[in-house]
Amino acid sequence: MNAFRGLIAVLGIALLAAATAWLNLSRVLVVIPYLAFVFFLVGFSYRILLWAGSPVPFRITTTCGQQKSLPWIKHAPLENPSTGWGVLGRMFLEVFLFRSLSRNSRARLRDGKVSFRPDQWLWLGAWAFHWSLLVILLRHLRFFLQPIPAMVNRIERIDGFLQIGFPHVYLSDLVIVCALTYLIKRRLHDPLLRFVSLFSDYFVLVLLGGIVLSGLLMRFAFRDDLLAVKQFALSLAALRPHVPTSVSPLFVIHLMLVSTLVAYFPASKLVHMAGVFLSPTRNLANNNRAKRHFNPWNAPVVSRSYADWEHDFQNKLRAAAIPLEVKDAGKAVTD
């Protein structure tokens, strides 16, 4: 049901964009991207400030390796970092290789027994999706920059090295289609995952699928005026918007879907892009054995030491034949 609702929502956005193009409401194309960017900027900043203001008085690092302790005990510097350099290495592996996700496992009930087995498919699908999406975003910089940076041209040549068809099929396009297909199929096929999946989970996946599909259709089936598209993108980037007149309804649909994703980004789970850097379970060194951490905003409390307590009750302790540990200036008592 949630998957169907997500599909209907994306189709509704696409129909609204098509109606905008057919009614020649071209000025809407200028307003929508700016509104989406404002929503993204405000929402993203709010989430960052909310995370940054959360109290984290102690080290709550999530670990799966041996903490540094005695010299003769082997330490896992990346799985349980104790220094800033170790945290940097751990974050690098987490951000670029999804190291924690590579240890994903599945629990299944077989013949009345619970079995665990590694599940690398989710790691592979997520890794392929994120990297292919990054390459596609970098390739799209050619529409917003003039002259086009050499790095963008180099990425485009490497991405299209297969030279299949005309226009060339980009490797990132094939990868992102396969990755999105797997991620959607995974939620629909697994009954346990389908039970816990929300509308927002399906909506984002279908929305990304709509963006990819509309982009591929514009490249291979319904060719658009790329010069007009680039002029429009450059005008948006220069804050001097130019109302396009020769773009197709498919481009309007693509733009509307992208704007929806950008505006919805801060309110969705996609904001983990920033959360991974701000999570105290990842970005802190686990040095609790080497250094004692105090809560900096603890209210002052009048405490009573054991020496004071023993001094007040020393007569009763002696009467009960309980040896005293502290005497006057803290000297040990031997009875």
CSV table of C-alpha atoms in Angstrom, one decimal:
chain,number,residue,atom,x,y,z
A,1,MET,CA,0.0,0.0,0.0
A,2,ASN,CA,2.8,2.4,0.9
A,3,ALA,CA,4.6,1.5,-2.4
A,4,PHE,CA,1.4,2.3,-4.3
A,5,ARG,CA,1.0,5.6,-2.5
A,6,GLY,CA,4.5,6.5,-3.3
A,7,LEU,CA,4.0,5.7,-7.0
A,8,ILE,CA,0.8,7.7,-7.1
A,9,ALA,CA,2.5,10.7,-5.5
A,10,VAL,CA,5.3,10.8,-8.0
A,11,LEU,CA,2.9,10.3,-10.9
A,12,GLY,CA,0.9,13.2,-9.6
A,13,ILE,CA,4.0,15.5,-9.5
A,14,ALA,CA,4.8,14.4,-13.1
A,15,LEU,CA,1.3,15.1,-14.3
A,16,LEU,CA,1.4,18.5,-12.6
A,17,ALA,CA,4.6,19.3,-14.4
A,18,ALA,CA,3.2,18.2,-17.7
A,19,ALA,CA,0.2,20.4,-17.2
A,20,THR,CA,2.5,23.3,-16.5
A,21,ALA,CA,4.3,22.8,-19.8
A,22,TRP,CA,1.1,22.3,-21.8
A,23,LEU,CA,-0.5,25.4,-20.3
A,24,ASN,CA,2.7,27.3,-21.2
A,25,LEU,CA,3.3,28.5,-17.6
A,26,SER,CA,6.9,28.9,-18.2
A,27,ARG,CA,7.4,31.4,-15.3
A,28,VAL,CA,6.8,28.5,-12.9
A,29,LEU,CA,10.0,26.9,-14.2
A,30,VAL,CA,11.9,29.9,-12.8
A,31,VAL,CA,10.1,29.9,-9.4
A,32,ILE,CA,10.2,26.2,-8.6
A,33,PRO,CA,14.0,25.6,-8.6
A,34,TYR,CA,14.6,28.7,-6.3
A,35,LEU,CA,11.8,27.6,-3.9
A,36,ALA,CA,13.3,24.1,-3.8
A,37,PHE,CA,16.7,25.5,-3.1
A,38,VAL,CA,15.4,27.7,-0.3
A,39,PHE,CA,13.6,24.8,1.3
A,40,PHE,CA,16.7,22.7,1.1
A,41,LEU,CA,19.0,25.4,2.5
A,42,VAL,CA,16.7,26.3,5.4
A,43,GLY,CA,15.8,22.6,6.2
A,44,PHE,CA,19.3,21.4,5.9
A,45,SER,CA,20.7,24.2,8.1
A,46,TYR,CA,18.0,23.5,10.7
A,47,ARG,CA,18.9,19.8,10.9
A,48,ILE,CA,22.6,20.6,11.2
A,49,LEU,CA,22.0,23.1,14.0
A,50,LEU,CA,19.6,20.6,15.7
A,51,TRP,CA,22.3,17.9,15.6
A,52,ALA,CA,25.1,20.2,16.6
A,53,GLY,CA,23.1,21.4,19.6
A,54,SER,CA,22.4,17.9,20.9
A,55,PRO,CA,24.2,17.2,24.2
A,56,VAL,CA,26.9,14.5,23.9
A,57,PRO,CA,28.8,14.7,27.3
A,58,PHE,CA,30.4,11.2,27.0
A,59,ARG,CA,32.1,9.1,24.3
A,60,ILE,CA,29.4,6.8,22.9
A,61,THR,CA,31.4,5.4,20.0
A,62,THR,CA,29.9,2.3,18.3
A,63,THR,CA,32.7,-0.2,18.0
A,64,CYS,CA,33.3,-3.8,16.8
A,65,GLY,CA,36.9,-4.2,17.6
A,66,GLN,CA,39.3,-4.3,20.6
A,67,GLN,CA,39.7,-1.1,22.5
A,68,LYS,CA,43.3,0.2,23.1
A,69,SER,CA,44.3,-0.9,26.6
A,70,LEU,CA,47.5,-2.9,27.5
A,71,PRO,CA,50.4,-3.0,25.1
A,72,TRP,CA,50.3,-6.8,24.8
A,73,ILE,CA,46.6,-6.8,23.8
A,74,LYS,CA,46.1,-6.3,20.0
A,75,HIS,CA,44.3,-3.1,19.3
A,76,ALA,CA,41.9,-2.5,16.3
A,77,PRO,CA,42.8,1.1,15.3
A,78,LEU,CA,40.1,1.5,12.7
A,79,GLU,CA,37.2,-0.5,14.2
A,80,ASN,CA,37.9,1.0,17.7
A,81,PRO,CA,39.9,4.2,17.2
A,82,SER,CA,41.6,5.9,20.2
A,83,THR,CA,43.1,8.9,18.4
A,84,GLY,CA,41.9,11.5,16.0
A,85,TRP,CA,43.9,9.9,13.1
A,86,GLY,CA,42.1,6.6,13.8
A,87,VAL,CA,38.7,8.4,13.7
A,88,LEU,CA,39.7,10.0,10.4
A,89,GLY,CA,40.6,6.6,8.9
A,90,ARG,CA,37.4,5.1,10.1
A,91,MET,CA,35.3,8.0,8.7
A,92,PHE,CA,37.1,7.7,5.4
A,93,LEU,CA,36.2,4.0,5.1
A,94,GLU,CA,32.6,4.7,6.3
A,95,VAL,CA,32.0,7.6,3.8
A,96,PHE,CA,33.7,6.2,0.7
A,97,LEU,CA,33.4,2.4,1.2
A,98,PHE,CA,30.4,2.0,3.5
A,99,ARG,CA,32.5,-0.2,5.8
A,100,SER,CA,29.9,-0.8,8.4
A,101,LEU,CA,27.3,-1.8,5.8
A,102,SER,CA,29.7,-4.4,4.4
A,103,ARG,CA,29.2,-6.3,7.6
A,104,ASN,CA,25.5,-6.6,7.1
A,105,SER,CA,24.0,-10.0,7.9
A,106,ARG,CA,20.6,-11.7,7.6
A,107,ALA,CA,18.8,-13.8,10.2
A,108,ARG,CA,16.5,-16.5,8.9
A,109,LEU,CA,14.6,-19.3,10.6
A,110,ARG,CA,15.4,-22.6,9.0
A,111,ASP,CA,14.1,-25.9,10.3
A,112,GLY,CA,13.3,-24.3,13.6
A,113,LYS,CA,16.7,-22.8,14.0
A,114,VAL,CA,17.9,-19.3,13.6
A,115,SER,CA,20.7,-19.0,11.0
A,116,PHE,CA,22.9,-15.9,10.3
A,117,ARG,CA,24.7,-15.4,7.0
A,118,PRO,CA,26.5,-12.5,5.4
A,119,ASP,CA,24.4,-10.3,3.1
A,120,GLN,CA,26.7,-8.3,0.8
A,121,TRP,CA,24.0,-7.4,-1.8
A,122,LEU,CA,22.7,-4.4,0.2
A,123,TRP,CA,26.2,-3.1,0.5
A,124,LEU,CA,26.9,-3.5,-3.2
A,125,GLY,CA,23.6,-2.0,-4.2
A,126,ALA,CA,23.9,1.0,-1.9
A,127,TRP,CA,27.6,1.6,-2.9
A,128,ALA,CA,26.9,1.3,-6.6
A,129,PHE,CA,23.9,3.7,-6.3
A,130,HIS,CA,25.7,6.4,-4.4
A,131,TRP,CA,28.8,6.4,-6.5
A,132,SER,CA,26.9,6.4,-9.8
A,133,LEU,CA,24.7,9.2,-8.5
A,134,LEU,CA,27.8,11.2,-7.7
A,135,VAL,CA,29.2,10.7,-11.2
A,136,ILE,CA,25.9,11.8,-12.7
A,137,LEU,CA,25.8,14.9,-10.6
A,138,LEU,CA,29.3,15.8,-11.6
A,139,ARG,CA,28.5,15.3,-15.2
A,140,HIS,CA,25.6,17.7,-14.9
A,141,LEU,CA,27.9,20.5,-13.9
A,142,ARG,CA,28.5,21.1,-17.6
A,143,PHE,CA,25.1,22.7,-17.7
A,144,PHE,CA,25.8,25.2,-14.9
A,145,LEU,CA,29.4,26.1,-15.7
A,146,GLN,CA,30.9,27.9,-18.7
A,147,PRO,CA,33.6,27.1,-19.7
A,148,ILE,CA,33.2,23.5,-18.7
A,149,PRO,CA,36.0,22.4,-16.3
A,150,ALA,CA,38.5,19.9,-17.6
A,151,MET,CA,37.6,17.6,-14.7
A,152,VAL,CA,34.0,17.4,-15.8
A,153,ASN,CA,35.0,16.5,-19.4
A,154,ARG,CA,37.4,13.9,-18.1
A,155,ILE,CA,34.7,12.3,-16.0
A,156,GLU,CA,32.4,12.3,-18.9
A,157,ARG,CA,34.9,10.6,-21.2
A,158,ILE,CA,35.7,7.9,-18.6
A,159,ASP,CA,32.0,7.3,-17.9
A,160,GLY,CA,31.3,6.8,-21.6
A,161,PHE,CA,34.3,4.7,-22.4
A,162,LEU,CA,32.1,1.8,-23.6
A,163,GLN,CA,31.0,3.9,-26.6
A,164,ILE,CA,27.9,1.9,-27.1
A,165,GLY,CA,25.3,3.5,-29.3
A,166,PHE,CA,24.8,7.1,-30.2
A,167,PRO,CA,24.5,9.1,-28.0
A,168,HIS,CA,26.9,7.0,-25.9
A,169,VAL,CA,25.5,5.0,-23.1
A,170,TYR,CA,27.2,6.1,-19.8
A,171,LEU,CA,28.3,3.4,-17.4
A,172,SER,CA,26.8,5.4,-14.5
A,173,ASP,CA,23.4,5.3,-16.1
A,174,LEU,CA,23.5,1.5,-16.3
A,175,VAL,CA,24.7,1.1,-12.8
A,176,ILE,CA,22.1,3.5,-11.2
A,177,VAL,CA,19.3,1.7,-13.1
A,178,CYS,CA,20.4,-1.7,-11.8
A,179,ALA,CA,21.0,-0.3,-8.3
A,180,LEU,CA,17.6,1.4,-8.0
A,181,THR,CA,15.9,-1.7,-9.4
A,182,TYR,CA,17.5,-3.8,-6.7
A,183,LEU,CA,16.7,-1.4,-3.9
A,184,ILE,CA,13.1,-1.2,-4.9
A,185,LYS,CA,12.8,-5.0,-5.5
A,186,ARG,CA,14.4,-5.6,-2.1
A,187,ARG,CA,11.7,-3.7,-0.3
A,188,LEU,CA,8.9,-5.3,-2.3
A,189,HIS,CA,10.2,-8.8,-2.2
A,190,ASP,CA,11.2,-9.2,1.5
A,191,PRO,CA,8.0,-9.4,3.6
A,192,LEU,CA,9.8,-8.4,6.8
A,193,LEU,CA,11.3,-5.3,5.2
A,194,ARG,CA,8.0,-4.5,3.4
A,195,PHE,CA,6.2,-4.6,6.8
A,196,VAL,CA,8.5,-1.9,8.3
A,197,SER,CA,8.8,0.2,5.1
A,198,LEU,CA,7.1,3.6,5.3
A,199,PHE,CA,5.6,5.8,2.6
A,200,SER,CA,8.7,8.0,2.7
A,201,ASP,CA,10.9,5.0,1.9
A,202,TYR,CA,9.1,4.2,-1.3
A,203,PHE,CA,8.5,7.8,-2.2
A,204,VAL,CA,12.2,8.6,-2.4
A,205,LEU,CA,13.1,5.5,-4.3
A,206,VAL,CA,10.3,6.0,-6.9
A,207,LEU,CA,11.1,9.7,-7.1
A,208,LEU,CA,14.8,8.9,-7.9
A,209,GLY,CA,13.6,6.3,-10.4
A,210,GLY,CA,11.4,8.9,-12.1
A,211,ILE,CA,14.3,11.4,-12.3
A,212,VAL,CA,16.6,8.7,-13.8
A,213,LEU,CA,13.9,7.5,-16.3
A,214,SER,CA,13.0,11.0,-17.5
A,215,GLY,CA,16.7,11.9,-17.9
A,216,LEU,CA,17.3,8.7,-20.0
A,217,LEU,CA,14.3,9.4,-22.1
A,218,MET,CA,15.5,12.9,-22.8
A,219,ARG,CA,18.9,11.5,-23.9
A,220,PHE,CA,17.9,8.6,-26.0
A,221,ALA,CA,14.2,8.9,-27.0
A,222,PHE,CA,13.0,12.5,-27.0
A,223,ARG,CA,15.9,14.7,-27.6
A,224,ASP,CA,15.7,18.2,-26.2
A,225,ASP,CA,17.3,21.5,-27.1
A,226,LEU,CA,20.5,21.2,-25.0
A,227,LEU,CA,21.5,24.8,-25.8
A,228,ALA,CA,18.2,26.1,-24.4
A,229,VAL,CA,18.6,23.9,-21.4
A,230,LYS,CA,22.1,25.1,-20.7
A,231,GLN,CA,21.1,28.8,-21.1
A,232,PHE,CA,18.3,28.2,-18.6
A,233,ALA,CA,20.7,26.5,-16.2
A,234,LEU,CA,23.3,29.2,-16.5
A,235,SER,CA,20.7,31.9,-15.9
A,236,LEU,CA,19.5,30.1,-12.7
A,237,ALA,CA,23.1,29.8,-11.5
A,238,ALA,CA,23.8,33.5,-12.2
A,239,LEU,CA,20.6,34.6,-10.4
A,240,ARG,CA,19.3,36.1,-13.6
A,241,PRO,CA,16.7,33.6,-14.6
A,242,HIS,CA,15.8,33.4,-18.2
A,243,VAL,CA,12.3,31.9,-19.0
A,244,PRO,CA,12.9,29.0,-21.5
A,245,THR,CA,10.7,28.8,-24.5
A,246,SER,CA,11.9,25.8,-26.5
A,247,VAL,CA,12.1,23.1,-23.9
A,248,SER,CA,10.0,20.0,-24.0
A,249,PRO,CA,7.4,18.8,-21.4
A,250,LEU,CA,9.7,16.0,-20.5
A,251,PHE,CA,12.3,18.5,-19.4
A,252,VAL,CA,9.7,20.2,-17.2
A,253,ILE,CA,8.8,16.9,-15.7
A,254,HIS,CA,12.5,16.1,-15.0
A,255,LEU,CA,13.0,19.6,-13.5
A,256,MET,CA,9.9,19.3,-11.3
A,257,LEU,CA,11.0,15.9,-10.0
A,258,VAL,CA,14.5,17.1,-9.2
A,259,SER,CA,13.1,20.2,-7.4
A,260,THR,CA,10.8,18.0,-5.4
A,261,LEU,CA,13.7,15.8,-4.3
A,262,VAL,CA,15.8,18.8,-3.4
A,263,ALA,CA,13.0,20.4,-1.3
A,264,TYR,CA,12.1,17.1,0.4
A,265,PHE,CA,15.8,16.2,1.1
A,266,PRO,CA,16.1,17.7,4.6
A,267,ALA,CA,12.8,16.1,5.8
A,268,SER,CA,13.8,12.6,4.5
A,269,LYS,CA,16.2,9.9,5.4
A,270,LEU,CA,18.5,11.2,2.7
A,271,VAL,CA,19.8,13.8,5.2
A,272,HIS,CA,22.1,11.0,6.5
A,273,MET,CA,24.5,12.5,4.0
A,274,ALA,CA,25.3,15.0,6.7
A,275,GLY,CA,24.4,12.9,9.7
A,276,VAL,CA,27.2,10.4,9.1
A,277,PHE,CA,29.7,13.3,9.8
A,278,LEU,CA,27.8,14.5,12.9
A,279,SER,CA,27.1,11.2,14.5
A,280,PRO,CA,28.9,10.8,17.9
A,281,THR,CA,28.9,7.1,17.4
A,282,ARG,CA,31.3,7.5,14.5
A,283,ASN,CA,33.2,10.8,14.9
A,284,LEU,CA,34.6,10.3,18.4
A,285,ALA,CA,37.7,8.5,19.6
A,286,ASN,CA,37.0,5.7,22.1
A,287,ASN,CA,39.6,6.6,24.8
A,288,ASN,CA,37.4,6.0,27.8
A,289,ARG,CA,40.0,3.8,29.4
A,290,ALA,CA,42.8,6.3,29.0
A,291,LYS,CA,40.9,9.5,29.9
A,292,ARG,CA,38.0,10.1,32.3
A,293,HIS,CA,35.3,12.3,30.8
A,294,PHE,CA,33.1,14.5,32.9
A,295,ASN,CA,29.7,16.0,32.0
A,296,PRO,CA,30.6,19.7,31.6
A,297,TRP,CA,27.1,20.9,32.6
A,298,ASN,CA,26.5,18.8,35.7
A,299,ALA,CA,24.8,20.8,38.5
A,300,PRO,CA,27.1,21.3,41.5
A,301,VAL,CA,26.4,18.7,44.1
A,302,VAL,CA,27.7,18.7,47.7
A,303,SER,CA,29.3,15.3,48.0
A,304,ARG,CA,30.6,13.4,51.0
A,305,SER,CA,33.9,11.5,50.8
A,306,TYR,CA,34.4,8.0,52.3
A,307,ALA,CA,37.0,9.5,54.6
A,308,ASP,CA,34.4,11.9,56.1
A,309,TRP,CA,31.9,9.1,56.5
A,310,GLU,CA,34.4,6.9,58.2
A,311,HIS,CA,35.4,9.7,60.5
A,312,ASP,CA,31.8,10.3,61.6
A,313,PHE,CA,31.1,6.6,62.3
A,314,GLN,CA,34.5,5.5,63.5
A,315,ASN,CA,33.3,4.6,67.0
A,316,LYS,CA,30.6,2.4,65.7
A,317,LEU,CA,32.9,0.8,63.2
A,318,ARG,CA,35.4,0.0,65.9
A,319,ALA,CA,32.6,-1.4,68.1
A,320,ALA,CA,31.6,-3.7,65.3
A,321,ALA,CA,35.2,-4.8,64.8
A,322,ILE,CA,35.3,-3.3,61.3
A,323,PRO,CA,38.8,-2.2,60.4
A,324,LEU,CA,39.3,1.5,59.5
A,325,GLU,CA,40.8,2.3,56.2
A,326,VAL,CA,41.4,6.0,56.6
A,327,LYS,CA,42.8,7.9,59.6
A,328,ASP,CA,42.9,11.7,59.7
A,329,ALA,CA,45.1,12.7,56.8
A,330,GLY,CA,44.3,9.6,54.8
A,331,LYS,CA,46.9,7.3,56.2
A,332,ALA,CA,46.1,3.6,56.1
A,333,VAL,CA,45.3,2.0,59.4
A,334,THR,CA,46.6,-1.5,60.1
A,335,ASP,CA,44.8,-3.3,62.9
